[in-house]
Amino acid sequence: MANEMNIGNSARKAWMGLMASAPEGAMMALWDAVDDRPKFDWLRAPEVGGVMVRGRMAGTGAPFNVGEMTVTRCSLVLKDGTVGHGYVQGRSKPKAEAAALIDALMQTEAADRVQRDVLSPLADQVAQAKTKRAAKAAATKVEFFTMVRGED
Amino acid sequence: MYVAVKGGERAIENAHAWLAEERRGDTSVAELSIAQIREQLSLAVNRVMAEGSLFDPDLAALAIKQSRGDLIEAIFLIRAYRTTLPRFGASLPVETGDMACDRRISATFKDAPGGQVLGPTFDYTHRLLDFKLAAEGEVAPAAEGTPREEATPHITEFLQGEDVIQREPVGEAVPGDLTREPMEFPADRALRLQSLTRGDEGFILGMAYSTQRGYARNHAFVGELRIGKVAVEMEIPELGFAIEIGELELTECETVNQFQGSKTEPPQFTRGYGLVFGQSERKSIAMALVDRALRWEELGEDNLGAVAQDEEFVLSHSDNIQATGFLEHIKLPHYVDFQSELELVRKLRREAEERTAGYQEAAE
């Protein structure tokens, strides 16, 4: 049972994390193509706030405060009682709402459909963008070579 | 006595209307969009985020537009906005070792695992004006190589293996937050770092440069400089576990400093640390140098009386919003203060003149 919970949590952590930093345009385009939106009630209407970001001294030591970032969050409940939470970077209330609805739907039998139509394509787009950046960085890696003088 | 003066309302209103017109400039020239500023003036956006102490590129771009490109004014706008935000909490410490590096260089290890990755740098450009940019044109796509799959390790890890570099104290103590409690001295290193990362780039640069020129000399190498994106995670009480709440671009600099040993520490390399929002390379190197200079006491070094060793001096003067607020307030009406000063000077002069006249009479 505990094990099942952990697997559930790690899957939920993955989809919430994906939506938190995914580009809003890409996510909303996929979400807007999904029809039959469920009805819901707000538990907490979308609100914009700040989160203090911490770093570690020398990258590995004790924590210190670096500065804040904007985050928008909300919570809602579907008619069947499923609760969804949205936490997204930035100040977009529509994106937070979509994230909370998707989080709720992923706990219902609509999960496969939402995974297929929204989350998987979104994850692919995000991964592609990351790979592209890493590829550009790789092209700027210095290849040292040593000049050899004289004859052997 | 405090005397309220009224009558400036119309002049102020008209001044602000003119400001709006001047901000827009020549209307035959296309207006800048927030997206254009965010994408094409991204290093200005980064500076406003770092010193405004709020990571939100769209807001920083808006602030730059509103302030007509006056970055300190833009930082002021961001700081003011920041205070209106409810605080949801604090993140877990970001793991810069997992950074997706756009750039990663070391001045100390040529063959560091992960390599020397230059990234989109101004280094090695000739600093000649490029007149091609004055004309619109397509940009050729950047070359692509084989992307690195694994995380890039921190370079100081290698020195740590040999035990020739000072070990960083570890711990999970909740760090002080200068946005919640006013700074007090002596400040601990966590507060110093928070203060330095949001400090004015020019000021921190000047302080860092002073250490290089010999004031509190602590010969520094850039052990590692990395720029890239890291995930930010936060514990969510309603979930009972941590999730990623976003992704930030950060610049991290770790310096390796010569150290002969002191009364309390063996000869070894010591470290300075810089971590700044955005691609902010100059700032993060400068921050690391100043951080190192401020650590003299914990390392058992002598206080050489250099300004960069004086935390009260450095930290009390590094905040450009505090500084500009106090500096610029002297241009605002001080009519009554000045009236009393004027009276005083007149009185002192009168007395001095009478004294002089008295001496002359006595002499005659």
Short mmCIF file of C-alpha atoms in Angstrom, two decimals, chain A residues 101-152:
data_model
loop_
_atom_site.label_atom_id
_atom_site.label_comp_id
_atom_site.label_asym_id
_atom_site.label_seq_id
_atom_site.Cartn_x
_atom_site.Cartn_y
_atom_site.Cartn_z
CA LEU A 101 -7.63 20.75 -13.54
CA ILE A 102 -5.11 18.48 -15.23
CA ASP A 103 -3.79 17.41 -11.83
CA ALA A 104 -7.35 16.48 -10.82
CA LEU A 105 -8.12 14.70 -14.09
CA MET A 106 -4.92 12.67 -13.83
CA GLN A 107 -6.42 11.10 -10.71
CA THR A 108 -9.59 10.05 -12.55
CA GLU A 109 -10.29 7.67 -15.41
CA ALA A 110 -9.58 10.55 -17.83
CA ALA A 111 -5.89 10.15 -16.92
CA ASP A 112 -4.84 8.19 -20.00
CA ARG A 113 -6.50 10.65 -22.36
CA VAL A 114 -4.98 13.70 -20.63
CA GLN A 115 -1.59 12.02 -20.53
CA ARG A 116 -1.81 11.22 -24.27
CA ASP A 117 -3.24 14.55 -25.46
CA VAL A 118 -1.54 17.04 -23.13
CA LEU A 119 1.21 15.80 -20.84
CA SER A 120 3.13 13.48 -23.19
CA PRO A 121 3.29 15.93 -26.11
CA LEU A 122 4.19 18.72 -23.66
CA ALA A 123 6.97 16.62 -22.12
CA ASP A 124 8.27 15.89 -25.63
CA GLN A 125 8.35 19.57 -26.54
CA VAL A 126 10.14 20.49 -23.31
CA ALA A 127 12.65 17.67 -23.73
CA GLN A 128 13.32 18.67 -27.34
CA ALA A 129 13.99 22.28 -26.37
CA LYS A 130 16.38 21.13 -23.63
CA THR A 131 18.23 18.79 -25.95
CA LYS A 132 18.56 21.53 -28.54
CA ARG A 133 20.12 23.88 -25.99
CA ALA A 134 22.44 21.16 -24.74
CA ALA A 135 23.46 20.47 -28.36
CA LYS A 136 24.33 24.13 -28.90
CA ALA A 137 26.35 24.16 -25.67
CA ALA A 138 28.16 21.00 -26.78
CA ALA A 139 29.18 22.71 -30.03
CA THR A 140 31.00 25.38 -27.97
CA LYS A 141 33.05 22.86 -26.02
CA VAL A 142 36.75 23.52 -26.43
CA GLU A 143 38.69 20.63 -27.97
CA PHE A 144 42.28 21.18 -26.84
CA PHE A 145 45.01 19.69 -28.93
CA THR A 146 48.74 19.74 -28.44
CA MET A 147 51.08 20.75 -31.22
CA VAL A 148 53.89 18.26 -31.65
CA ARG A 149 57.19 19.66 -32.86
CA GLY A 150 60.07 17.93 -34.59
CA GLU A 151 60.43 14.43 -35.95
CA ASP A 152 60.19 11.20 -34.07
#
